[in-house]
Coordinates of C-alpha atoms in Angstrom, one line a residue:
M21 CA 3.5 -2.2 -11.4
I22 CA 3.7 -6.1 -11.3
F23 CA 6.7 -5.8 -8.9
Y24 CA 4.8 -3.7 -6.3
F25 CA 2.0 -6.2 -6.3
L26 CA 4.4 -9.2 -6.1
V27 CA 6.0 -7.8 -2.9
F28 CA 2.5 -6.9 -1.6
F29 CA 1.1 -10.4 -2.0
V30 CA 4.2 -12.1 -0.7
L31 CA 4.0 -10.1 2.6
C32 CA 0.2 -10.6 2.6
I33 CA 0.6 -14.4 2.4
L34 CA 3.2 -14.4 5.2
S35 CA 1.1 -12.2 7.4
L36 CA -2.0 -14.4 6.8
Y37 CA 0.0 -17.5 7.7
E38 CA 1.1 -15.8 10.9
V39 CA -2.5 -14.9 11.8
L40 CA -4.1 -18.2 10.8
S41 CA -1.4 -20.5 12.3
R42 CA -0.4 -18.4 15.2
K43 CA 3.1 -19.7 14.8
K44 CA 6.4 -17.8 14.6
I45 CA 7.8 -17.6 11.0
N46 CA 11.4 -18.7 10.5
N47 CA 14.0 -16.0 10.9
V48 CA 15.2 -16.6 7.4
F49 CA 12.2 -14.9 6.0
Y50 CA 12.9 -11.8 8.1
F51 CA 16.3 -11.5 6.5
V52 CA 15.0 -12.0 3.0
V53 CA 12.2 -9.4 3.4
C54 CA 14.6 -6.9 4.9
T55 CA 17.1 -7.4 2.0
L56 CA 14.2 -7.2 -0.5
L57 CA 13.0 -3.8 0.8
I58 CA 16.5 -2.3 1.1
S59 CA 17.1 -3.3 -2.5
M60 CA 13.8 -1.9 -3.7
A61 CA 14.3 1.5 -2.1
G62 CA 18.1 1.7 -2.5
F63 CA 18.3 0.9 -6.2
R64 CA 15.3 2.9 -7.3
W65 CA 15.7 5.7 -9.8
K66 CA 13.4 8.6 -11.0
I67 CA 10.5 7.2 -9.0
G68 CA 9.0 8.0 -5.6
T69 CA 7.9 11.1 -3.9
D70 CA 10.4 14.0 -3.5
F71 CA 12.9 12.3 -5.8
N72 CA 13.5 15.4 -7.9
H73 CA 13.7 17.5 -4.7
Y74 CA 16.4 15.4 -3.2
E75 CA 18.3 15.1 -6.4
R76 CA 18.3 18.9 -6.7
L77 CA 19.4 19.4 -3.1
F78 CA 22.2 16.9 -3.5
N79 CA 23.5 18.6 -6.7
L80 CA 23.4 22.0 -4.9
I81 CA 25.3 20.7 -1.9
I82 CA 28.0 19.1 -4.1
G83 CA 28.2 22.1 -6.4
N84 CA 28.1 24.7 -3.7
P85 CA 29.5 23.3 -0.4
N86 CA 29.1 26.6 1.5
L87 CA 25.5 27.3 0.4
D88 CA 22.9 27.3 3.2
L89 CA 19.9 25.4 1.9
G90 CA 18.0 25.3 5.1
V91 CA 18.2 21.5 5.3
E92 CA 19.6 19.5 8.2
K93 CA 23.4 19.5 8.4
A94 CA 23.4 15.7 8.6
F95 CA 22.0 15.5 5.1
C96 CA 24.7 17.8 3.8
Y97 CA 27.5 15.9 5.5
I98 CA 26.3 12.5 4.3
S99 CA 25.9 13.8 0.8
K100 CA 29.4 15.2 0.7
L101 CA 30.8 12.0 2.3
L102 CA 29.2 9.7 -0.3
G103 CA 29.6 12.0 -3.2
N104 CA 27.1 10.1 -5.3
F105 CA 23.3 10.5 -5.2
K106 CA 22.8 6.8 -6.0
Y107 CA 24.8 5.9 -2.9
L108 CA 22.8 8.4 -0.9
L109 CA 19.6 6.6 -1.8
L110 CA 21.1 3.3 -0.8
F111 CA 22.4 4.7 2.5
Y112 CA 19.0 6.0 3.6
A113 CA 17.2 2.9 2.4
F114 CA 19.6 0.6 4.3
F115 CA 19.3 2.3 7.7
S116 CA 15.6 3.2 7.4
V117 CA 14.6 -0.4 6.7
F118 CA 17.2 -1.8 9.1
F119 CA 15.9 0.1 12.1
A120 CA 12.3 -0.5 11.2
F121 CA 13.2 -4.2 10.9
L122 CA 14.7 -4.2 14.4
S123 CA 11.6 -2.5 15.8
I124 CA 9.1 -4.8 14.2
R125 CA 10.8 -8.1 14.5
H126 CA 10.3 -8.4 18.3
T127 CA 6.6 -7.5 18.3
K128 CA 3.8 -10.0 18.9
Y129 CA 2.9 -10.3 15.2
P130 CA 5.9 -9.2 13.2
F131 CA 4.9 -10.2 9.7
S132 CA 1.5 -8.6 10.0
S133 CA 3.3 -5.5 11.0
F134 CA 5.7 -5.9 8.1
F135 CA 2.8 -6.1 5.7
L136 CA 1.3 -2.9 7.1
Y137 CA 4.7 -1.2 7.2
Y138 CA 5.1 -1.9 3.5
T139 CA 1.8 -0.4 2.6
F140 CA 1.6 2.3 5.3
T141 CA 5.2 3.6 5.7
F142 CA 7.7 2.1 3.3
L143 CA 6.3 3.3 -0.1
S144 CA 5.5 6.8 1.1
Y145 CA 8.6 7.5 3.2
D146 CA 11.5 5.1 2.6
M147 CA 10.8 5.4 -1.1
G148 CA 10.1 9.1 -1.0
R149 CA 10.7 11.4 1.9
I150 CA 13.9 9.7 2.8
R151 CA 15.0 12.0 5.6
Q152 CA 11.8 11.7 7.6
G153 CA 11.6 8.0 6.7
L154 CA 14.9 7.4 8.5
A155 CA 13.9 9.7 11.4
I156 CA 10.6 7.7 11.8
S157 CA 12.5 4.4 11.9
L158 CA 14.9 5.7 14.5
C159 CA 11.9 6.9 16.7
L160 CA 10.4 3.4 16.3
Y161 CA 13.6 1.9 17.6
A162 CA 13.9 4.5 20.4
L163 CA 10.6 3.3 21.8
F164 CA 12.1 -0.1 22.3
F165 CA 14.6 1.3 24.8
L166 CA 11.9 3.4 26.6
L167 CA 9.8 0.3 27.1
K168 CA 12.9 -1.4 28.7
N169 CA 13.5 1.8 30.8
K170 CA 16.8 2.5 29.1
R171 CA 16.3 6.2 29.1
I172 CA 19.9 7.2 27.9
L173 CA 19.6 5.1 24.8
F174 CA 16.1 6.4 24.2
Y175 CA 17.4 10.0 24.3
L176 CA 20.4 9.2 22.1
F177 CA 18.2 7.8 19.3
I178 CA 15.8 10.8 19.6
I179 CA 18.7 13.2 19.2
L180 CA 20.0 11.2 16.2
A181 CA 16.5 11.3 14.7
F182 CA 16.4 15.1 15.3
V183 CA 19.7 15.5 13.5
I184 CA 18.3 13.6 10.5
H185 CA 14.9 15.4 10.5
K186 CA 14.1 18.2 13.0
T187 CA 10.4 17.4 13.1
S188 CA 11.1 14.2 15.0
I189 CA 11.6 16.3 18.2
V190 CA 7.9 16.0 18.7
F191 CA 8.5 12.4 19.6
I192 CA 9.8 13.5 23.0
F193 CA 6.2 13.7 24.1
V194 CA 6.2 9.9 24.3
I195 CA 7.7 10.1 27.8
A196 CA 4.6 11.8 29.1
L197 CA 2.3 9.4 27.2
K198 CA 3.9 6.3 28.7
K199 CA 2.5 7.0 32.1
M200 CA -0.9 8.1 31.0
K201 CA -4.0 6.0 31.7
I202 CA -6.8 7.4 29.7
S203 CA -10.4 6.4 30.6
D204 CA -12.8 5.4 27.8
K205 CA -15.0 8.3 28.7
M206 CA -12.1 10.7 28.2
V207 CA -11.3 9.1 24.8
Y208 CA -14.9 9.7 23.6
I209 CA -14.9 13.3 24.8
T210 CA -11.5 14.0 23.2
L211 CA -12.5 12.5 19.8
I212 CA -15.8 14.5 19.8
V213 CA -14.1 17.7 20.6
V214 CA -11.2 17.4 18.1
I215 CA -13.6 16.4 15.3
L216 CA -15.8 19.3 16.0
C217 CA -12.8 21.6 16.1
S218 CA -11.8 20.3 12.7
F219 CA -15.2 21.2 11.3
L220 CA -15.0 24.7 12.9
H221 CA -11.5 25.2 11.3
I222 CA -9.8 26.0 14.5
D223 CA -6.5 25.4 12.8
Y224 CA -7.2 28.5 10.6
Y225 CA -7.2 30.8 13.7
I226 CA -4.1 29.1 15.0
S227 CA -2.3 29.9 11.8
I228 CA -3.3 33.6 12.0
F229 CA -2.0 33.7 15.6
M230 CA 1.3 32.1 14.5
K231 CA 1.9 34.6 11.7
K232 CA 1.3 37.6 14.0
I233 CA 3.8 36.6 16.7
S234 CA 7.2 37.6 15.4
F235 CA 9.4 34.8 16.9
L236 CA 6.8 32.2 15.7
S237 CA 6.3 33.6 12.2
K238 CA 9.3 31.6 10.9
Y239 CA 7.3 28.5 11.5
S240 CA 4.3 29.7 9.5
E241 CA 5.3 27.4 6.6
Y242 CA 3.9 24.6 8.7
F243 CA 0.5 26.3 8.7
S244 CA 0.3 26.7 4.9
S245 CA -2.9 25.4 3.6
G246 CA -3.0 23.0 0.7
S247 CA -2.5 19.3 0.7
E248 CA 0.0 16.5 -0.1
F249 CA -3.0 14.5 -1.4
S250 CA -5.0 15.6 -4.4
G251 CA -8.3 16.9 -3.2
F252 CA -7.6 16.5 0.5
S253 CA -10.9 16.7 2.3
F254 CA -12.4 15.7 5.6
S255 CA -14.0 12.6 3.9
L256 CA -15.0 9.3 5.3
K257 CA -11.5 7.9 4.9
N258 CA -10.2 10.4 7.4
F259 CA -12.6 9.0 10.1
R260 CA -10.5 5.8 9.8
R261 CA -8.3 7.0 12.7
A262 CA -11.2 7.7 15.0
I263 CA -12.7 4.3 14.2
L264 CA -9.4 2.5 14.9
V265 CA -9.0 4.4 18.2
L266 CA -12.5 3.1 19.3
L267 CA -11.8 -0.5 18.1
Y268 CA -8.5 -0.7 19.9
M269 CA -9.9 1.0 23.0
K270 CA -12.3 -1.9 23.5
V271 CA -9.7 -4.7 23.2
Y272 CA -6.3 -3.6 24.5
D273 CA -5.0 -4.5 27.9
K274 CA -4.9 -1.3 30.0
N275 CA -2.5 -2.9 32.4
D276 CA 0.0 -3.8 29.7
V277 CA 2.5 -0.9 29.4
Q278 CA 3.3 -1.6 25.8
E279 CA -0.3 -2.0 24.5
R280 CA -1.3 1.1 26.5
L281 CA 1.5 3.2 25.1
Y282 CA 0.7 2.1 21.5
F283 CA -2.9 3.3 22.1
N284 CA -1.8 6.6 23.7
L285 CA 0.6 7.3 20.8
F286 CA -2.0 6.6 18.1
L287 CA -4.6 8.7 20.0
F288 CA -2.2 11.6 20.3
G289 CA -1.3 11.4 16.6
S290 CA -5.0 11.3 15.7
I291 CA -5.7 14.4 17.8
I292 CA -2.9 16.3 15.9
F293 CA -4.4 15.1 12.6
Y294 CA -7.9 16.3 13.3
L295 CA -6.9 19.6 14.9
F296 CA -4.7 20.5 11.9
K297 CA -6.4 18.8 9.1
D298 CA -6.1 21.8 6.7
F299 CA -2.3 21.9 7.1
P300 CA -0.8 18.7 5.7
I301 CA 2.7 19.3 7.0
I302 CA 1.3 19.0 10.5
S303 CA -1.8 16.7 10.0
E304 CA 0.2 14.2 7.9
R305 CA 3.9 14.5 8.6
I306 CA 4.0 15.6 12.3
S307 CA 1.2 13.3 13.3
F308 CA 2.8 10.3 11.5
Y309 CA 5.5 9.9 14.2
F310 CA 2.6 8.7 16.4
C311 CA 0.1 7.4 13.9
V312 CA 2.8 5.0 12.5
Y313 CA 2.0 2.7 15.5
E314 CA -1.0 1.7 13.5
I315 CA 1.1 -1.0 12.1
F316 CA 1.3 -2.6 15.6
L317 CA -2.3 -1.8 16.7
I318 CA -4.1 -3.5 13.8
P319 CA -2.4 -7.0 14.4
L320 CA -3.2 -6.7 18.1
I321 CA -6.9 -6.0 17.2
F322 CA -7.0 -9.0 15.0
N323 CA -5.8 -11.2 17.8
K324 CA -8.5 -10.1 20.1
Y325 CA -11.4 -10.9 17.8
R326 CA -12.7 -14.5 17.7
Y327 CA -13.7 -15.0 14.1
M328 CA -10.8 -15.8 11.8
I329 CA -12.5 -14.8 8.6
V330 CA -13.1 -11.3 10.0
K331 CA -9.4 -11.0 10.8
V332 CA -8.3 -12.1 7.4
V333 CA -10.7 -10.1 5.3
F334 CA -10.2 -6.9 7.4
M335 CA -6.5 -7.1 7.3
F336 CA -6.4 -7.7 3.5
I337 CA -8.8 -4.8 2.8
Y338 CA -6.9 -2.5 5.1
G339 CA -3.5 -3.2 3.6
A340 CA -4.8 -3.0 0.1
Y341 CA -6.4 0.4 0.8
Y342 CA -3.0 1.9 1.7
F343 CA -1.2 0.1 -1.0
L344 CA -3.5 1.3 -3.7
S345 CA -3.7 4.9 -2.3
V346 CA 0.1 5.2 -2.7
I347 CA 0.5 3.4 -6.0
S348 CA -2.3 5.5 -7.6
I349 CA -0.5 8.7 -7.0
N350 CA -0.1 10.6 -10.2
E351 CA 2.5 13.2 -11.2
N352 CA 1.6 16.6 -9.9
D353 CA 3.1 19.7 -8.2
Y354 CA 3.9 17.9 -4.9
F355 CA 4.4 14.3 -5.8
N356 CA 6.8 15.1 -8.6
M357 CA 7.6 11.5 -9.5
P358 CA 5.1 8.7 -9.9
Y359 CA 5.8 5.2 -8.5
I360 CA 5.1 3.3 -11.7
N361 CA 6.8 1.8 -13.5
Y362 CA 9.6 0.7 -11.3
Q363 CA 13.1 1.9 -12.5
S364 CA 16.5 1.1 -11.1
W365 CA 19.8 3.0 -11.3
I366 CA 21.7 -0.2 -12.0
G367 CA 20.3 -0.3 -15.5
I368 CA 18.2 -3.5 -15.4
E369 CA 14.7 -2.1 -14.9
N370 CA 13.0 -4.8 -16.9
H371 CA 14.7 -7.5 -14.8
F372 CA 14.5 -6.0 -11.4
V373 CA 12.3 -8.8 -10.0
L374 CA 14.9 -11.3 -11.0
F375 CA 17.7 -9.1 -9.7
V376 CA 16.1 -8.8 -6.2
T377 CA 15.3 -12.5 -6.2
I378 CA 19.0 -13.3 -6.8
I379 CA 20.1 -10.8 -4.1
S380 CA 17.6 -12.3 -1.6
L381 CA 18.7 -15.8 -2.3
F382 CA 22.3 -14.8 -2.0
S383 CA 21.6 -13.1 1.3
L384 CA 19.8 -16.2 2.4
F385 CA 22.8 -18.3 1.5
L386 CA 25.1 -16.1 3.4
W387 CA 22.8 -16.2 6.4
V388 CA 22.7 -20.0 6.4
I389 CA 26.5 -20.2 6.1
I390 CA 27.0 -17.7 9.0
K391 CA 24.5 -19.5 11.2
K392 CA 26.1 -22.9 10.4
N393 CA 29.6 -21.6 11.2
G394 CA 28.3 -20.2 14.4
K395 CA 27.0 -23.6 15.5
N396 CA 30.2 -25.3 14.6
K397 CA 32.2 -22.8 16.7
G398 CA 29.7 -23.3 19.6

């Protein structure tokens, strides 16, 4: 438990420094944070959401190579290639964090986004639903190419994300969202309509329709009621998305392509969330490909407001909310492994903080040596 809080506060302090000083943080810290998160996710053992599920899948794939498990072929090929479940965790951790790192580093407020990424994405996906976690990171990076009008690279990364987790195909809608200019009036109307629909349980009637159409019935699992969160309800915390949409709508630059696209993505994800609130696979997982851009929206909102104390307090509360919501997950039917206490497959659970510190310092040393050699050659 102490380790999770340690990482949380380190990232929090760096993000606060970034907000307060408005200065770019040295590249060394990016390297150290990236290494830290890869180590944290890659060396974990018997903790995190879906751990038992993935371990069972891996054992079935290795034990029965020709067995059709209904999982993406990429997962099967990677599992067979690595031949060890521990290496599989490290593989997904490395590429998930790496592509997220590349996506976040070049934003306006990278460490503020890193802080929110840790609380909002990393603990739930990169330390749990590893296939979708990697797909989300690939989609984040794909957007970088779309903003630079490099369509071929954008499509290649979307295809790669689809191979990793087929739900990522929904991200193709980003092409249409890039050109949209949505008026404030339309945003108000849209939010009112989708929230009303959620109260009227429109999603229930959609599920009935899906189950009656033969070629659509195979997707009925996505319309199974229940929740990934204990006692999922349309409570005040779920209005958070609508509130964030309204806050950002008032401050973002509608002529800035990147800021406008972030807003459109988050609005689209919020619409999906509210329309399908009773079906967590859609409301949480599908919408997350778009709602993940919250990690970029919130730092932009901070920068628009004048009073520094408001920025600091709001950011801390927001990050703490997500951090505590993930850490407090208890063992139940869906979240089959708790997050605490941290355990590592390298057998030094009680000294993991020291281990990661040594790894980070060693990585930092290598980075300095590489940079120094580069200057000498130049």
